Coordinates of C-alpha atoms and ligand atoms in Angstrom, one line a residue:
M1 CA -80.0 -55.6 83.0
Y2 CA -77.5 -53.6 84.9
P3 CA -73.9 -52.7 83.2
T4 CA -70.5 -53.8 83.8
I5 CA -69.6 -52.5 87.3
D6 CA -66.4 -52.5 89.6
L7 CA -66.8 -51.0 93.3
H8 CA -63.4 -51.6 94.4
T9 CA -60.1 -50.3 92.3
H10 CA -56.9 -49.1 93.4
S11 CA -53.9 -46.3 91.6
T12 CA -50.8 -45.0 92.5
A13 CA -52.5 -42.5 94.9
S14 CA -52.1 -46.1 96.8
D15 CA -50.8 -49.1 96.3
G16 CA -51.8 -49.8 93.3
T17 CA -49.7 -50.0 90.2
L18 CA -51.8 -48.0 87.6
T19 CA -52.0 -43.7 88.0
P20 CA -55.6 -42.4 88.4
A21 CA -55.9 -41.9 84.2
E22 CA -54.5 -45.5 83.2
L23 CA -56.5 -47.3 86.0
V24 CA -59.9 -45.6 84.1
R25 CA -58.1 -46.0 80.6
C26 CA -57.7 -49.7 81.2
A27 CA -61.1 -50.1 82.5
H28 CA -62.9 -48.5 79.1
R29 CA -61.0 -50.8 77.6
E30 CA -62.3 -53.6 79.9
G31 CA -66.0 -52.4 79.2
V32 CA -66.2 -51.1 82.8
E33 CA -69.7 -48.4 82.8
I34 CA -69.4 -47.7 86.2
L35 CA -66.0 -47.8 88.1
A36 CA -65.0 -46.7 92.0
L37 CA -61.5 -45.7 92.6
T38 CA -61.7 -47.0 96.3
D39 CA -57.8 -46.6 97.7
H40 CA -56.6 -46.9 100.9
D41 CA -57.3 -43.8 102.9
T42 CA -57.5 -41.4 100.2
T43 CA -59.6 -39.6 97.8
E44 CA -56.3 -38.4 96.5
G45 CA -56.8 -39.7 93.0
L46 CA -60.3 -38.9 92.4
A47 CA -59.6 -35.6 90.6
E48 CA -57.5 -37.6 88.4
A49 CA -60.0 -40.5 87.9
A50 CA -63.1 -37.9 87.2
A51 CA -61.7 -36.0 85.0
E52 CA -60.0 -39.0 82.0
A53 CA -63.5 -40.8 82.9
R54 CA -65.5 -37.7 81.4
R55 CA -63.1 -37.8 78.6
L56 CA -63.8 -41.3 78.1
G57 CA -67.9 -41.4 79.1
L58 CA -67.5 -44.4 81.4
V59 CA -69.1 -43.8 84.9
L60 CA -66.7 -42.5 87.7
V61 CA -68.3 -42.7 91.3
S62 CA -66.1 -41.0 94.5
G63 CA -64.6 -44.1 97.1
V64 CA -62.1 -44.8 99.4
E65 CA -61.4 -47.8 101.6
I66 CA -60.7 -47.3 105.0
S67 CA -58.5 -48.9 107.5
V68 CA -60.8 -50.2 110.6
T69 CA -59.0 -52.2 113.9
W70 CA -62.6 -54.1 115.0
S71 CA -62.2 -56.4 118.0
G72 CA -58.7 -56.7 117.6
C73 CA -59.1 -57.2 113.4
T74 CA -57.8 -54.9 110.4
I75 CA -61.1 -54.8 108.7
H76 CA -61.6 -52.9 105.6
I77 CA -64.6 -50.5 105.2
L78 CA -65.5 -49.0 101.3
G79 CA -67.1 -45.6 101.2
V80 CA -68.8 -45.7 97.8
G81 CA -70.5 -42.3 96.8
M82 CA -69.5 -39.7 98.7
D83 CA -68.3 -36.1 98.4
P84 CA -64.2 -36.3 99.0
E85 CA -64.4 -33.0 99.6
A86 CA -66.0 -33.2 103.0
A87 CA -64.4 -31.8 105.8
L88 CA -65.0 -34.5 109.2
L89 CA -63.7 -37.5 106.7
Q90 CA -60.6 -35.8 105.2
E91 CA -59.6 -35.4 108.6
G92 CA -60.5 -38.5 109.5
L93 CA -58.2 -40.0 106.4
E94 CA -56.0 -37.8 107.4
S95 CA -55.6 -38.9 110.9
L96 CA -54.9 -42.5 109.4
R97 CA -52.3 -41.7 106.7
A98 CA -50.6 -40.0 109.6
F99 CA -50.5 -43.5 112.0
R100 CA -49.9 -44.8 108.3
E101 CA -46.4 -42.3 108.6
W102 CA -45.2 -44.0 112.0
R103 CA -45.9 -47.4 111.1
A104 CA -43.4 -47.5 107.9
E105 CA -40.9 -45.9 110.4
E106 CA -41.8 -48.5 112.9
I107 CA -42.1 -51.4 110.1
G108 CA -38.1 -49.8 108.8
R109 CA -36.9 -49.9 112.4
R110 CA -38.0 -53.6 113.2
L111 CA -37.0 -54.5 110.1
A112 CA -33.6 -53.5 110.2
R113 CA -33.5 -54.8 114.3
D114 CA -35.0 -58.0 114.0
A115 CA -34.3 -59.0 110.2
A116 CA -30.9 -57.2 109.5
I117 CA -32.7 -55.8 106.3
E118 CA -31.4 -52.6 106.3
G119 CA -32.7 -49.3 104.2
T120 CA -36.1 -50.4 103.5
L121 CA -37.6 -47.7 104.8
D122 CA -36.2 -45.6 101.5
G123 CA -36.8 -48.0 99.6
A124 CA -40.5 -48.5 100.3
R125 CA -40.7 -44.5 100.1
G126 CA -39.6 -44.4 96.8
L127 CA -41.7 -47.2 95.0
S128 CA -45.1 -44.6 97.0
N129 CA -43.5 -42.0 94.9
G130 CA -43.9 -39.2 97.8
R131 CA -48.0 -41.0 98.6
L132 CA -48.8 -42.8 101.4
V133 CA -46.5 -45.9 102.2
S134 CA -48.4 -49.1 102.6
R135 CA -46.7 -53.0 103.2
T136 CA -47.8 -53.2 99.5
H137 CA -44.7 -51.3 99.2
F138 CA -42.1 -53.1 101.8
A139 CA -43.4 -55.5 99.6
R140 CA -42.3 -54.6 96.4
H141 CA -39.0 -53.3 97.3
L142 CA -38.2 -56.5 99.0
V143 CA -39.5 -58.6 95.9
E144 CA -36.9 -55.5 93.3
R145 CA -34.0 -57.2 96.6
G146 CA -34.3 -60.1 95.7
V147 CA -35.5 -61.1 99.6
E148 CA -38.7 -63.2 98.7
P149 CA -39.7 -64.5 94.8
D150 CA -43.0 -62.4 95.7
V151 CA -45.5 -59.7 97.5
R152 CA -47.1 -62.8 98.6
S153 CA -44.1 -64.6 100.4
V154 CA -42.6 -61.0 101.4
F155 CA -45.7 -60.6 103.8
Q156 CA -46.3 -64.3 104.8
H157 CA -42.6 -64.2 106.0
Y158 CA -42.3 -60.6 107.8
L159 CA -45.0 -58.3 107.5
V160 CA -47.7 -60.3 109.0
K161 CA -48.4 -61.4 112.6
G162 CA -45.3 -62.7 114.5
K163 CA -42.9 -62.0 111.8
P164 CA -40.3 -58.8 112.2
G165 CA -41.6 -56.2 110.4
H166 CA -45.1 -56.2 111.9
V167 CA -46.7 -53.7 113.7
A168 CA -50.3 -53.3 115.1
G169 CA -52.6 -51.2 113.4
H170 CA -54.8 -49.0 115.1
W171 CA -56.7 -47.6 112.9
A172 CA -59.6 -46.1 112.6
S173 CA -63.0 -47.3 114.6
L174 CA -65.5 -49.3 112.6
E175 CA -68.2 -46.1 114.0
E176 CA -66.1 -43.0 113.6
A177 CA -65.2 -45.1 109.3
V178 CA -69.2 -44.9 108.8
A179 CA -70.0 -41.9 110.1
W180 CA -67.3 -40.6 108.2
I181 CA -69.0 -41.7 104.5
R182 CA -72.3 -41.2 105.9
G183 CA -71.2 -37.5 107.2
A184 CA -70.0 -37.3 103.6
G185 CA -73.1 -38.9 101.1
G186 CA -71.6 -41.4 100.5
Q187 CA -72.5 -45.8 101.4
A188 CA -70.7 -47.7 103.7
V189 CA -69.3 -51.4 102.4
I190 CA -67.5 -53.9 103.9
A191 CA -65.0 -54.9 101.6
H192 CA -64.5 -58.4 101.3
P193 CA -65.5 -60.1 104.2
A194 CA -64.3 -63.4 103.5
R195 CA -60.9 -62.8 103.7
Y196 CA -61.1 -62.0 107.7
R197 CA -61.8 -65.7 108.5
L198 CA -64.0 -64.7 110.7
T199 CA -66.3 -67.7 112.9
R200 CA -69.8 -66.9 111.9
G201 CA -70.9 -65.7 114.8
K202 CA -68.2 -63.1 114.5
L203 CA -69.3 -62.2 110.9
R204 CA -72.5 -61.5 112.1
R205 CA -71.8 -59.8 115.2
L206 CA -69.4 -57.1 113.0
A207 CA -72.4 -57.1 110.3
T208 CA -75.0 -55.8 113.2
E209 CA -72.4 -53.4 114.8
F210 CA -71.8 -51.8 110.7
L211 CA -75.6 -51.7 110.9
R212 CA -76.2 -49.8 113.9
A213 CA -73.6 -47.1 113.2
G214 CA -75.3 -46.8 109.8
G215 CA -73.7 -49.3 106.8
V216 CA -75.6 -50.5 104.6
G217 CA -73.6 -53.0 102.1
M218 CA -71.2 -56.0 102.3
E219 CA -69.0 -56.7 99.3
V220 CA -70.8 -60.1 98.6
V221 CA -68.9 -60.7 94.5
S222 CA -65.2 -60.2 94.7
G223 CA -61.7 -60.7 93.1
S224 CA -60.3 -61.9 96.4
H225 CA -63.5 -64.4 97.1
S226 CA -64.1 -67.8 95.3
L227 CA -67.5 -68.5 93.9
D228 CA -68.3 -70.8 96.7
E229 CA -67.2 -67.5 99.3
C230 CA -69.5 -65.2 96.8
F231 CA -72.2 -68.0 97.6
T232 CA -72.0 -67.9 101.7
M233 CA -72.0 -63.9 101.8
A234 CA -74.6 -63.2 99.6
R235 CA -76.3 -65.6 102.1
H236 CA -75.4 -63.2 104.6
A237 CA -76.2 -59.8 103.3
R238 CA -79.5 -61.3 102.6
D239 CA -79.9 -62.6 106.1
L240 CA -78.7 -60.2 107.8
G241 CA -80.3 -57.4 105.5
L242 CA -77.3 -56.0 104.0
L243 CA -77.2 -54.7 100.6
A244 CA -74.7 -56.3 98.1
S245 CA -71.6 -55.5 96.2
A246 CA -68.6 -55.9 93.5
G247 CA -65.5 -55.0 93.1
S248 CA -62.4 -56.5 91.7
D249 CA -59.6 -54.9 94.6
Y250 CA -57.9 -54.4 91.4
H251 CA -54.7 -53.3 91.9
G252 CA -52.4 -53.2 88.5
P253 CA -51.5 -55.8 86.0
A254 CA -49.0 -57.7 88.0
D255 CA -51.7 -59.2 89.9
P256 CA -53.0 -61.3 86.5
W257 CA -55.8 -63.1 88.7
V258 CA -57.5 -60.4 89.1
Q259 CA -59.0 -58.4 86.3
L260 CA -61.1 -55.6 85.7
G261 CA -64.8 -55.9 85.0
R262 CA -64.7 -59.6 85.0
L263 CA -66.4 -60.1 87.6
S264 CA -69.2 -63.1 88.3
P265 CA -72.9 -61.5 88.8
L266 CA -74.4 -61.2 92.4
P267 CA -75.5 -64.5 92.8
P268 CA -79.6 -65.0 93.2
G269 CA -82.0 -62.4 96.5
C270 CA -78.8 -60.2 96.2
S271 CA -80.4 -56.5 96.9
P272 CA -77.9 -54.6 94.7
L273 CA -75.9 -51.3 96.4
W274 CA -76.6 -49.4 93.2
K275 CA -79.3 -50.5 93.1
D276 CA -81.4 -46.8 93.7
W277 CA -78.7 -45.1 92.0
P278 CA -80.3 -43.4 89.1
I279 CA -76.9 -43.6 86.6
A280 CA -76.9 -47.7 87.1
R281 CA -80.3 -47.4 85.7
I282 CA -80.1 -45.1 82.3
P283 CA -78.3 -46.7 79.8
R284 CA -74.9 -45.4 78.7
R285 CA -75.3 -43.3 76.1
A286 CA -78.3 -41.5 77.9
T287 CA -76.5 -40.6 80.4
G288 CA -74.3 -38.1 78.4
Q289 CA -71.5 -38.3 80.5
Ligands
AMP301 P1 -51.7 -51.8 104.7 O1 -53.0 -51.4 104.6 O2 -50.7 -51.1 104.1 O3 -51.5 -52.8 105.5 O4 -51.6 -52.8 103.3 C1 -52.6 -54.0 103.3 C2 -52.6 -54.1 101.9 O5 -52.1 -55.1 100.7 C3 -53.7 -54.8 101.0 O6 -54.8 -54.3 100.6 C4 -52.9 -56.2 100.2 O7 -53.1 -55.1 98.8 C5 -51.5 -56.3 100.5 N1 -51.7 -57.4 101.2 C6 -52.2 -57.8 102.3 N2 -51.7 -58.9 103.1 C7 -51.7 -59.7 101.5 C8 -51.0 -60.7 101.0 N3 -50.5 -61.6 101.8 N4 -50.5 -60.5 99.7 C9 -50.2 -59.8 99.1 N5 -50.4 -59.1 98.9 C10 -51.1 -58.4 100.8
MN302 MN1 -54.3 -52.6 99.0
MN303 MN1 -58.5 -54.6 101.7
MN304 MN1 -58.9 -52.7 98.1

């Protein structure tokens, strides 16, 4: 029997709404035993999360969700269990945050120019509290201003391709992201594969290139997958020789449909990402954590 595990979550270090310590407390309350904090393009929240996890006796695995541009699509690659101090990883993440900074300014300029909405950069920056700025911060700001009723409709009307605030991504290459994670001793995992709406052939090509680069896993169970998609992705993972991971992609209590520690089990036939982790096979009380 595997412990309760959640390997994909966000904190205020990126676009989550709970601080790293609050996130860990919430996961602990929900019965999560092994948690990975995987903020977008930063490992800034890990130290605070680890300290709170030690206090509560929950296993905190270091993580990150790296933005990648592959074949014209934005793909997210999770790093799990890597050393957050690794220099190559940190240099890489730094370059992505520099792009984020430029993109945020550009989104602000475009929303002012093409949608006649001024001051969105300051609004988004205010909500990000000096941390990295994500499109989610723009979306929350526009909801606060009453421009749209919810974050989802801001994305739909302002932030996706063809809309005034859209700026094309120039993120890491697939090979770079995997190399940064591997170089730091972590496992690379394709995040929420069903979200990209790739054809079967394109998903296979992504997986093949990912494996060739040294990636090992695919997120089969995800808060953003339907049960059907979980089973489809389980089949793909098995066929392609990828380990299966599970994560909620929790961003905070504002999205009540995504909860910590409430993931369905991996479908039969999956090889879990954590199958060789010593920590995952030892009952929690015996680890002394
Ligand atoms: P960014 O990395 O700054 O481009 O922002 C991507 C983040 O925005 C994702 O991680 C989600 O948290 C959020 N997001 C993306 N698309 C949507 C959507 N259609 N509705 C709500 N949130 C979204
Ligand atoms: Mn996000
Ligand atoms: Mn993602
Ligand atoms: Mn995520």
